Structure formats: structure tokens, C-alpha cells
mmCIF file of C-alpha atoms in Angstrom:
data_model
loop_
_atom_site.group_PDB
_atom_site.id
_atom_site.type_symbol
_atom_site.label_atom_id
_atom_site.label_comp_id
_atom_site.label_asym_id
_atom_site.label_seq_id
_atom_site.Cartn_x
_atom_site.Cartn_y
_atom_site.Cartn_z
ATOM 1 C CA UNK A 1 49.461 47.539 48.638
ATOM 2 C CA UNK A 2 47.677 48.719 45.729
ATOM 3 C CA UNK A 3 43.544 48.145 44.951
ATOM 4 C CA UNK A 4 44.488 46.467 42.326
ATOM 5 C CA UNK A 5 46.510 44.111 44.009
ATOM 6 C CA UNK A 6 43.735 43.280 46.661
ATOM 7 C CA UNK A 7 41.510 42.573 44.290
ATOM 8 C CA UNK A 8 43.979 39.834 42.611
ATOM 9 C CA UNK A 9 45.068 38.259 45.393
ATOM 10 C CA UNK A 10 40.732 37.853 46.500
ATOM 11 C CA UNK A 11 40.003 36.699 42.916
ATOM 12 C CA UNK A 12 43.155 34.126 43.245
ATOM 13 C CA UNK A 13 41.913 33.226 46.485
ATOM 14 C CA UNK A 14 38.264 32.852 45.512
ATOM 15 C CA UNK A 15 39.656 30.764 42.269
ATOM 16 C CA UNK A 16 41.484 28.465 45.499
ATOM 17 C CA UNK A 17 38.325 28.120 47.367
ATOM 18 C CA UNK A 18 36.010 26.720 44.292
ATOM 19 C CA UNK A 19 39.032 24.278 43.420
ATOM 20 C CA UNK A 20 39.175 23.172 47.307
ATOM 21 C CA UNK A 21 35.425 23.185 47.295
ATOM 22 C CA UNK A 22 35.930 21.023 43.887
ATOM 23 C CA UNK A 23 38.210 18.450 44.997
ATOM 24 C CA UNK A 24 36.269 18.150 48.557
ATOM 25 C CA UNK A 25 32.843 17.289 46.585
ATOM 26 C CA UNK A 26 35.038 14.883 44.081
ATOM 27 C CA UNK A 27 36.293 12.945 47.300
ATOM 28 C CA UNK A 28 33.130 12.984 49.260
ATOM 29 C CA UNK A 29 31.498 11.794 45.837
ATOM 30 C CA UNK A 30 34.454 9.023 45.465
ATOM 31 C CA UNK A 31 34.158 7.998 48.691
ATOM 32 C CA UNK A 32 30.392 7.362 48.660
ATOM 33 C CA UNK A 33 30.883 5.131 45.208
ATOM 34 C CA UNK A 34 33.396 3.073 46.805
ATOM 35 C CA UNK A 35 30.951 2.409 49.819
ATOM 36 C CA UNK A 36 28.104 1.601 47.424
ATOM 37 C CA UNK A 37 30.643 -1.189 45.353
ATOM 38 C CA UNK A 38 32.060 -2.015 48.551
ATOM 39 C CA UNK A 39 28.569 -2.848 49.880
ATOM 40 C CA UNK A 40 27.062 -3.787 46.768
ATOM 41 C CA UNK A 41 29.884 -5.796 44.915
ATOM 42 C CA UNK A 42 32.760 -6.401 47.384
ATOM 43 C CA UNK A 43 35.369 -4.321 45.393
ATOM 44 C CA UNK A 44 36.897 -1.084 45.617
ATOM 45 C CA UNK A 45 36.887 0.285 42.526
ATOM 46 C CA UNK A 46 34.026 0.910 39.299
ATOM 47 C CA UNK A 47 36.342 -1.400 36.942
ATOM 48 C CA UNK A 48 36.038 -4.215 39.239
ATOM 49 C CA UNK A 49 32.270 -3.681 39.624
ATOM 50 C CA UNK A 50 31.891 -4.046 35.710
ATOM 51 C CA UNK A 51 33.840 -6.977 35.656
ATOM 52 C CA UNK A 52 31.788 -8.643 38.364
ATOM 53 C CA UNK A 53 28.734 -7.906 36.532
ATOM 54 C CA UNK A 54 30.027 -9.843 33.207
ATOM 55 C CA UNK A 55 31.167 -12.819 35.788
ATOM 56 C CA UNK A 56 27.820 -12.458 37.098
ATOM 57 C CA UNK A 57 25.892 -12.559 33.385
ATOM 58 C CA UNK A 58 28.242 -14.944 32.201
ATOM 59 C CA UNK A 59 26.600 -17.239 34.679
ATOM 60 C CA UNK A 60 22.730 -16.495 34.288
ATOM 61 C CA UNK A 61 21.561 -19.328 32.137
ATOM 62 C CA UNK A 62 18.922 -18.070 29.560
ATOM 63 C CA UNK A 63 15.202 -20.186 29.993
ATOM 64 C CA UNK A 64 13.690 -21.578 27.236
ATOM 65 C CA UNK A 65 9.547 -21.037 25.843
ATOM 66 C CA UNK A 66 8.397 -25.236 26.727
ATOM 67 C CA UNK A 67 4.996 -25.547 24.544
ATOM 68 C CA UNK A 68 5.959 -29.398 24.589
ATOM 69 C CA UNK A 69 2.150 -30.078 26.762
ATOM 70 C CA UNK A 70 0.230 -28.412 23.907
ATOM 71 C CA UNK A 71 2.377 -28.878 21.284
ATOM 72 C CA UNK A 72 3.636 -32.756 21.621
ATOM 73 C CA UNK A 73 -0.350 -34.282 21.250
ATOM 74 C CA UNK A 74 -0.579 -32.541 17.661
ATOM 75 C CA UNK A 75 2.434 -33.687 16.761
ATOM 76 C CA UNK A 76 1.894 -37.450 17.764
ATOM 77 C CA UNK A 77 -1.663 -37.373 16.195
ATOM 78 C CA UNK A 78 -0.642 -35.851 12.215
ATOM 79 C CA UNK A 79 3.195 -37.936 12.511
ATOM 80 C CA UNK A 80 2.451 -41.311 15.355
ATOM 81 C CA UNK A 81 6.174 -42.650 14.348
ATOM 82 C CA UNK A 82 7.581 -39.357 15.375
ATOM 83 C CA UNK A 83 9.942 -39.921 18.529
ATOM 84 C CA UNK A 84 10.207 -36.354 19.943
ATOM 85 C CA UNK A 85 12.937 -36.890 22.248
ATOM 86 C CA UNK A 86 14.980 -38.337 19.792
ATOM 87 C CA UNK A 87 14.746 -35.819 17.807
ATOM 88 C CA UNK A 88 15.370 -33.341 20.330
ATOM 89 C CA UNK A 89 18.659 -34.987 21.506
ATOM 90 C CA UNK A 90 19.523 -34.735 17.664
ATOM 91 C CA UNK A 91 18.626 -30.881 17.655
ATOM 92 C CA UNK A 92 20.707 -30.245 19.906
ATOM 93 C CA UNK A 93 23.782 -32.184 17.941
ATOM 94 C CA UNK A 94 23.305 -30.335 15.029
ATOM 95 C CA UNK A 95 23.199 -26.718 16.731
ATOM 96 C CA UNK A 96 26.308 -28.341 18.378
ATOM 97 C CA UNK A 97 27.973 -29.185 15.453
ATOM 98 C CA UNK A 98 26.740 -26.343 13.755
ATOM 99 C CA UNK A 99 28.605 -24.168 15.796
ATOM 100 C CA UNK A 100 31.969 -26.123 15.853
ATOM 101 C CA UNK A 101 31.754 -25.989 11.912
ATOM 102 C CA UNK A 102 31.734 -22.196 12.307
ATOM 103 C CA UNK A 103 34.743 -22.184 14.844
ATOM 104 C CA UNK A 104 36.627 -24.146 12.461
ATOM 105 C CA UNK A 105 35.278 -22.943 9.115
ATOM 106 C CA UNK A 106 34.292 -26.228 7.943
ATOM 107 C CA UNK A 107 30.601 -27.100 6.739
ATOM 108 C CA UNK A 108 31.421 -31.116 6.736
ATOM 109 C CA UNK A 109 31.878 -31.165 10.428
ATOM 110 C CA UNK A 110 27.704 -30.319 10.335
ATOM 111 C CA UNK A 111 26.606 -33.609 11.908
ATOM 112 C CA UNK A 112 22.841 -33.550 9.121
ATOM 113 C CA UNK A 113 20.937 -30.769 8.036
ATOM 114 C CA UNK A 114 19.669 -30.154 4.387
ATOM 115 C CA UNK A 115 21.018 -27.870 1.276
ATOM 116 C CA UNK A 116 19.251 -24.983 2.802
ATOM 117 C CA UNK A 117 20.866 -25.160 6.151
ATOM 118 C CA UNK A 118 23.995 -26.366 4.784
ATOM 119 C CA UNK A 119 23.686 -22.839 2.523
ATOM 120 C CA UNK A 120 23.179 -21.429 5.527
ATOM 121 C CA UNK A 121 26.245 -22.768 7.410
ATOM 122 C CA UNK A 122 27.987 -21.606 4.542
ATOM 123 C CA UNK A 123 27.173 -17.759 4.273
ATOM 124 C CA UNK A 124 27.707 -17.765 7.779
ATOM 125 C CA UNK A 125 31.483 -18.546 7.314
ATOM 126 C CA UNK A 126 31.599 -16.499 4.084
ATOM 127 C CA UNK A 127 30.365 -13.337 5.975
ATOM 128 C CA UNK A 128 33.481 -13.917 8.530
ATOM 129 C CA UNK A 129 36.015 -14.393 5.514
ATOM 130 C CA UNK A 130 35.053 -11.399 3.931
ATOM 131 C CA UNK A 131 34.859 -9.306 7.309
ATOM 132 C CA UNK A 132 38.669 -10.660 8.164
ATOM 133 C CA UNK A 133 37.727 -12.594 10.770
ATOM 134 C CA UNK A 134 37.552 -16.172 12.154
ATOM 135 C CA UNK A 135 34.381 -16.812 15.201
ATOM 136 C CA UNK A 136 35.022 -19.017 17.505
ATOM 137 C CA UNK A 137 33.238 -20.987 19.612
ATOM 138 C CA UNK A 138 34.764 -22.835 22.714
ATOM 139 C CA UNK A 139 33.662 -25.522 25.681
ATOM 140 C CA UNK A 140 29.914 -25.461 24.094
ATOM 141 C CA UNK A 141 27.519 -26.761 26.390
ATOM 142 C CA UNK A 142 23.482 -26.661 25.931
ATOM 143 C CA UNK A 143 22.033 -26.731 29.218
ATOM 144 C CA UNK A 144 18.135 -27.530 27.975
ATOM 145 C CA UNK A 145 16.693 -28.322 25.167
ATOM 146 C CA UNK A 146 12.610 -27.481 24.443
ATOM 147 C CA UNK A 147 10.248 -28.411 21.914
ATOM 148 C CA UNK A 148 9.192 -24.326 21.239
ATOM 149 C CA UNK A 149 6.780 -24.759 18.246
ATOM 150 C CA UNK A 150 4.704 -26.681 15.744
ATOM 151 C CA UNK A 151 3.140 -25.229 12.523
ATOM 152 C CA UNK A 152 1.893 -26.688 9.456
ATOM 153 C CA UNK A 153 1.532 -24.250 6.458
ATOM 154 C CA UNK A 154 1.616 -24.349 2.439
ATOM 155 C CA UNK A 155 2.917 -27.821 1.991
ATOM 156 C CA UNK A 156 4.696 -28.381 4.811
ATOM 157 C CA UNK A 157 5.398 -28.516 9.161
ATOM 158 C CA UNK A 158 8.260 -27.207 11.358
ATOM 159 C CA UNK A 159 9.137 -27.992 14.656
ATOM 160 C CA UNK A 160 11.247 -25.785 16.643
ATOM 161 C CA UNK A 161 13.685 -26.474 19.433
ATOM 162 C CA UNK A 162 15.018 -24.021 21.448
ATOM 163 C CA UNK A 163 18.481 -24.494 23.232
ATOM 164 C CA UNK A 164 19.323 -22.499 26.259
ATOM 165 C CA UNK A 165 23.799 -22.450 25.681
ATOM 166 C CA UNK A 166 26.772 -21.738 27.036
ATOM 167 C CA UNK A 167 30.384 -21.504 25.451
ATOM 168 C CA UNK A 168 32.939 -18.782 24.859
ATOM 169 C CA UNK A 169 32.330 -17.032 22.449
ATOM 170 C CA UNK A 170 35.042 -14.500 20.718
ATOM 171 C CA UNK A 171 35.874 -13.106 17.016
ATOM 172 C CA UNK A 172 39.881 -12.682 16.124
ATOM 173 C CA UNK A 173 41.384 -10.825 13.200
ATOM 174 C CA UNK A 174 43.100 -12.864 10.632
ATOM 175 C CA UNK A 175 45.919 -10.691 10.430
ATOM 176 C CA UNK A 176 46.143 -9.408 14.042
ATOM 177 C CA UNK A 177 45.566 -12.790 15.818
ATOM 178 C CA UNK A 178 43.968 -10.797 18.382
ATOM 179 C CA UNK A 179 40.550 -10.854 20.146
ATOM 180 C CA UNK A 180 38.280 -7.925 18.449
ATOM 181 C CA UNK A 181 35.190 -9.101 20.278
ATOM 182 C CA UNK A 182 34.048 -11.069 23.106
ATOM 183 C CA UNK A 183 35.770 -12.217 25.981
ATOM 184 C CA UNK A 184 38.002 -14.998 25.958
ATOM 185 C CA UNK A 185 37.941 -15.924 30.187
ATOM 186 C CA UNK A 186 33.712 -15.449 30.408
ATOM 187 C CA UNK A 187 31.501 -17.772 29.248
ATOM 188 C CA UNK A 188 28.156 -16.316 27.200
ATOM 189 C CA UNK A 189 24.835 -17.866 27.633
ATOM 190 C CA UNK A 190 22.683 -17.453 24.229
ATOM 191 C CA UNK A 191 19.452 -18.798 23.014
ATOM 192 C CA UNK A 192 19.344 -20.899 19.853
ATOM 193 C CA UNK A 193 16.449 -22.226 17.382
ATOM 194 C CA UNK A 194 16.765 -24.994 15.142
ATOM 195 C CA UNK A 195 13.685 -25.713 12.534
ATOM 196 C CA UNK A 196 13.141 -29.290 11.639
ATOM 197 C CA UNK A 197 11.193 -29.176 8.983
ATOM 198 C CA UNK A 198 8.958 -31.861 6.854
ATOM 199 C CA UNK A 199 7.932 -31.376 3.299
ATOM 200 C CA UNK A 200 4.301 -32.451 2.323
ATOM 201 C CA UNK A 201 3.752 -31.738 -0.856
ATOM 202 C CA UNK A 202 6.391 -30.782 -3.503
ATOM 203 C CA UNK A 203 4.123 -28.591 -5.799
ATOM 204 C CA UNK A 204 2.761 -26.169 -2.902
ATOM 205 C CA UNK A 205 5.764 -25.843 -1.869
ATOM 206 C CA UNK A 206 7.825 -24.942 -5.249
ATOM 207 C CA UNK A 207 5.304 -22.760 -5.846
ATOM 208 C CA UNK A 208 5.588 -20.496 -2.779
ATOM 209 C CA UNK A 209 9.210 -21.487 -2.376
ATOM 210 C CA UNK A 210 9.677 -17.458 -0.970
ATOM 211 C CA UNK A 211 7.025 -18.232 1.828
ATOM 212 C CA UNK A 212 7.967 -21.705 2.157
ATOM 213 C CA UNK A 213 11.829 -22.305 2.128
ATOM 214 C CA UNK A 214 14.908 -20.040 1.159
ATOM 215 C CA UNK A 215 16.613 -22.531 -1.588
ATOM 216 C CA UNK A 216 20.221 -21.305 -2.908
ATOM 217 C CA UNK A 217 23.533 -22.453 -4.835
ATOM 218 C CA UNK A 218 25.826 -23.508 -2.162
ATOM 219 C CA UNK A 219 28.479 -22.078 -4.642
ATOM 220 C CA UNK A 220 27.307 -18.891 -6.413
ATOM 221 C CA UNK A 221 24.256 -18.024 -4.154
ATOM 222 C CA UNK A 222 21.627 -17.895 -6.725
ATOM 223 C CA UNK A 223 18.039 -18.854 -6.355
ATOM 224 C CA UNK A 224 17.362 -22.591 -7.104
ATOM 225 C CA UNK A 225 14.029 -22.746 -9.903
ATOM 226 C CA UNK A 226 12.682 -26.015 -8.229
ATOM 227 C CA UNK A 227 13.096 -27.797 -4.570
ATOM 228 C CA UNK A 228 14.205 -31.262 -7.279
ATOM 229 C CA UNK A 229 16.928 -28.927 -8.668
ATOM 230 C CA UNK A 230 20.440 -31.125 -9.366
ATOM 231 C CA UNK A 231 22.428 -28.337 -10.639
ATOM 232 C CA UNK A 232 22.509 -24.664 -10.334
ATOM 233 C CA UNK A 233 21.287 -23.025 -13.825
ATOM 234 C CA UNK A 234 23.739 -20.291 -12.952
ATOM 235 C CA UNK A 235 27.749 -22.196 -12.322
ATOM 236 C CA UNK A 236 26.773 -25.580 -12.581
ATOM 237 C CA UNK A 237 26.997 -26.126 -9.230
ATOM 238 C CA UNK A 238 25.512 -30.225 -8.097
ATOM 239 C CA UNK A 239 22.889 -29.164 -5.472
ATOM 240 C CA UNK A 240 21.383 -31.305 -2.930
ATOM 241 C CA UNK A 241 17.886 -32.243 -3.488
ATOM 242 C CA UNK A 242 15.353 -31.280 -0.147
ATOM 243 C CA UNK A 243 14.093 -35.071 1.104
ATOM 244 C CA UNK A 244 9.628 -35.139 0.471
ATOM 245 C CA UNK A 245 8.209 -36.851 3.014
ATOM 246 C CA UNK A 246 11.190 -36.789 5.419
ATOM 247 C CA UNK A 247 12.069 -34.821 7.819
ATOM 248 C CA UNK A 248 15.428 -32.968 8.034
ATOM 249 C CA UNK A 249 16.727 -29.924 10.249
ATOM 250 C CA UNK A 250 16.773 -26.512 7.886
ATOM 251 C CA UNK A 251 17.623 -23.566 9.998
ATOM 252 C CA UNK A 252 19.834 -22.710 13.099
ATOM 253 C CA UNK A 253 19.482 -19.041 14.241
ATOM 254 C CA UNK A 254 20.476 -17.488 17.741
ATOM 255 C CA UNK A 255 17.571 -15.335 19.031
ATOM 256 C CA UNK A 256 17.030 -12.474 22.305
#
């Protein structure tokens, strides 16, 4: 046997040790991680781990901020009519409702709200027409309600609620018919805030109506001149007028 042939077969046979040595670590290391989710998770293998971990989340109910001791008092001493828990209980219809209008693309099946959230309500269902895709929302169910916050600025107050909620939540392409996002066996648990608002005085508020409230055509989408505004200047579009002196719920966001 040649020195050239040694030296192949030791440089094949040091090639077969690092792959043994490879494949030992790999199964030592495989081993060890199916301990740990063993131990840890009570499954064998890192998909099943992830999957318990969603189950897990999907079951974590979010907490809500409660400011209702400091916030309640103010509110009963500038408004002494105003039934808080009343209109808690209808907060939490309209976020409700708010979200079965988006499942089902349909801004009439909004239980109240004014022009600005109805705008709102429908940009929101715009945005998933023009992305392809219909958001659905499924076995909704808001596990707390809290009175979050009370401010009065420039003409009018807002009181926030803030909904701790639950529901399956998934987005499917039009054309597909299949799920592009979310999961449709796990439940979600979001947050949600919904403004009740009351306006004070018309003229500080048109005239900050940036700072103030967001008003625009539910049609075309351009800015309103005036919160009295019956038509759109722009298509001709018949606007509702904001309520003065009366309060009405104007926002619905999902925050955290």
C-alpha cells in the first residue's frame, strides 16, 4: 500500500469520526430537548410545545386599567344623571356589535355610535376590501368591562371603557377561501377601548375639530367644514349631524 493511499484512507476515516462525533452530539442534543418538553410541556416533540403555548395564550385573559374609584366621583359631580353602569353594559354592546359588523361587512348591524365612529366602522371594512380579504370575528365574549378614563378638554369629555375579550379571530382571502391569518381552533384574548364622548360647546369644538374629533364623509372620505354639516361639500353625501349636549360612543380601537 502506497503513502498516498494511507493518507486517504486516515483523511476518510477522520472525515467518519467528525460525522459520528456529529450525529452523537445531534442525538445527545435531541435527546436533552425532548426531556426538557417532556418535563416542561408533556410532549415529545418542539411542534407540540409551540402549539401548547398558543393553547396556553389563547387562555390568559388580558386585565383591564379600573380608575372607576377616582374616576366615577368626577363624573357624578360635572353629569349627576349619568348612570355609569348603564353605560358600561352599553359599551360593551357596541364594541360587540362593532365587531360582528366587521365579520359580516355591514355598518347597520352597529347597535349606536355617531358619524365619526360609524366612519370609522366603515374604513375599517374598506381597508379589508381593498386588501382582498374578509376579518372575521367568531364566539365573541368580553369577560370585563372597566371605566379606564375621564377627561374634559376644548369643548368637550370622554369616557373610556376598556374591555378585556375573547373570540376567534382569523382573516380569509376572497378568492382563496382560505385562512391567511389567525387560527381558526384558538381563541385570542385582546384589549379594546371605546370613547363615549359628550360635546359641550359646538364653537370650541369646530374650531379645533383636528384636536377635538376626526369628522369625515362616510362616502368620499373628505373632511367635514363644521360638526352641523348635512351634506358633504365634496359628493353630496347626507352626513349625520354629532348630537350637542348628548352623549354618544365615537371610537372603538383594540390596544397592547
Amino acid at each position: 500500500m502506497t503513502g498516498k493511499m494511507i493518507g486517504i484512507i486516515v483523511i476518510l476515516s477522520l472525515i467518519l469520526l467528525i460525522l459520528l462525533i456529529i450525529i452523537i452530539s445531534v442525538l445527545r442534543v435531541k435527546n436533552k430537548m425532548n426531556r426538557f418538553l417532556q418535563d416542561n410541556f408533556q410532549v415529545d416533540n418542539l411542534s407540540e410545545a409551540l402549539r401548547q403555548t398558543k393553547i396556553e395564550a389563547s387562555r390568559q385573559q388580558r386585565t383591564v386599567t379600573d380608575v372607576s374609584s377616582i374616576k366615577v366621583p368626577q363624573i357624578v359631580k360635572d353629569f349627576p344623571e349619568f348612570n355609569v353602569s348603564e353605560m358600561q353594559n352599553k359599551a360593551e354592546n357596541v364594541l360587540k356589535s362593532y365587531l360582528v359588523a366587521v365579520d359580516e361587512r355591514n355598518v347597520a348591524r352597529l347597535t349606536e355610535g355617531n358619524s365619526e365612529l360609524k366612519n370609522e366602522l366603515q374604513n375599517h371594512i374598506y381597508i379589508n376590501d381593498q386588501r382582498g380579504r374578509k376579518e372575521h370575528f367568531k364566539d365573541i365574549k368580553i369577560h370585563r368591562t372597566a371605566l379606564s378614563n375621564y377627561v374634559k378638554e376644548k369643548g368637550r369629555c370622554t369616557i373610556t371603557f376598556q374591555s378585556a375579550v375573547q373570540y376567534i379571530h382569523t382573516f380569509e382571502d376572497e378568492l382563496s377561501h382560505k385562512t391567511v391569518e389567525g387560527d381558526p381552533d384558538l381563541y385570542a384574548q385582546d384589549k379594546y377601548e371605546t370613547d363615549l364622548i359628550y360635546i359641550q360647546d359646538r364653537e370650541i369644538a369646530e374650531n379645533d375639530l383636528d384636536g377635538a374629533i376626526a369628522l369625515n364623509c362616510p362616502n368620499c372620505g373628505a373632511p367635514l367644514s363644521r360638526l352641523g354639516a348635512k351634506v358633504c361639500e365634496y359628493c353630496g353625501t347626507p352626513v349625520i349631524e354629532i348630537n350637542i349636549k348628548e352623549w354618544s360612543f365615537s371610537a372603538v380601537r383594540k390596544i397592547g
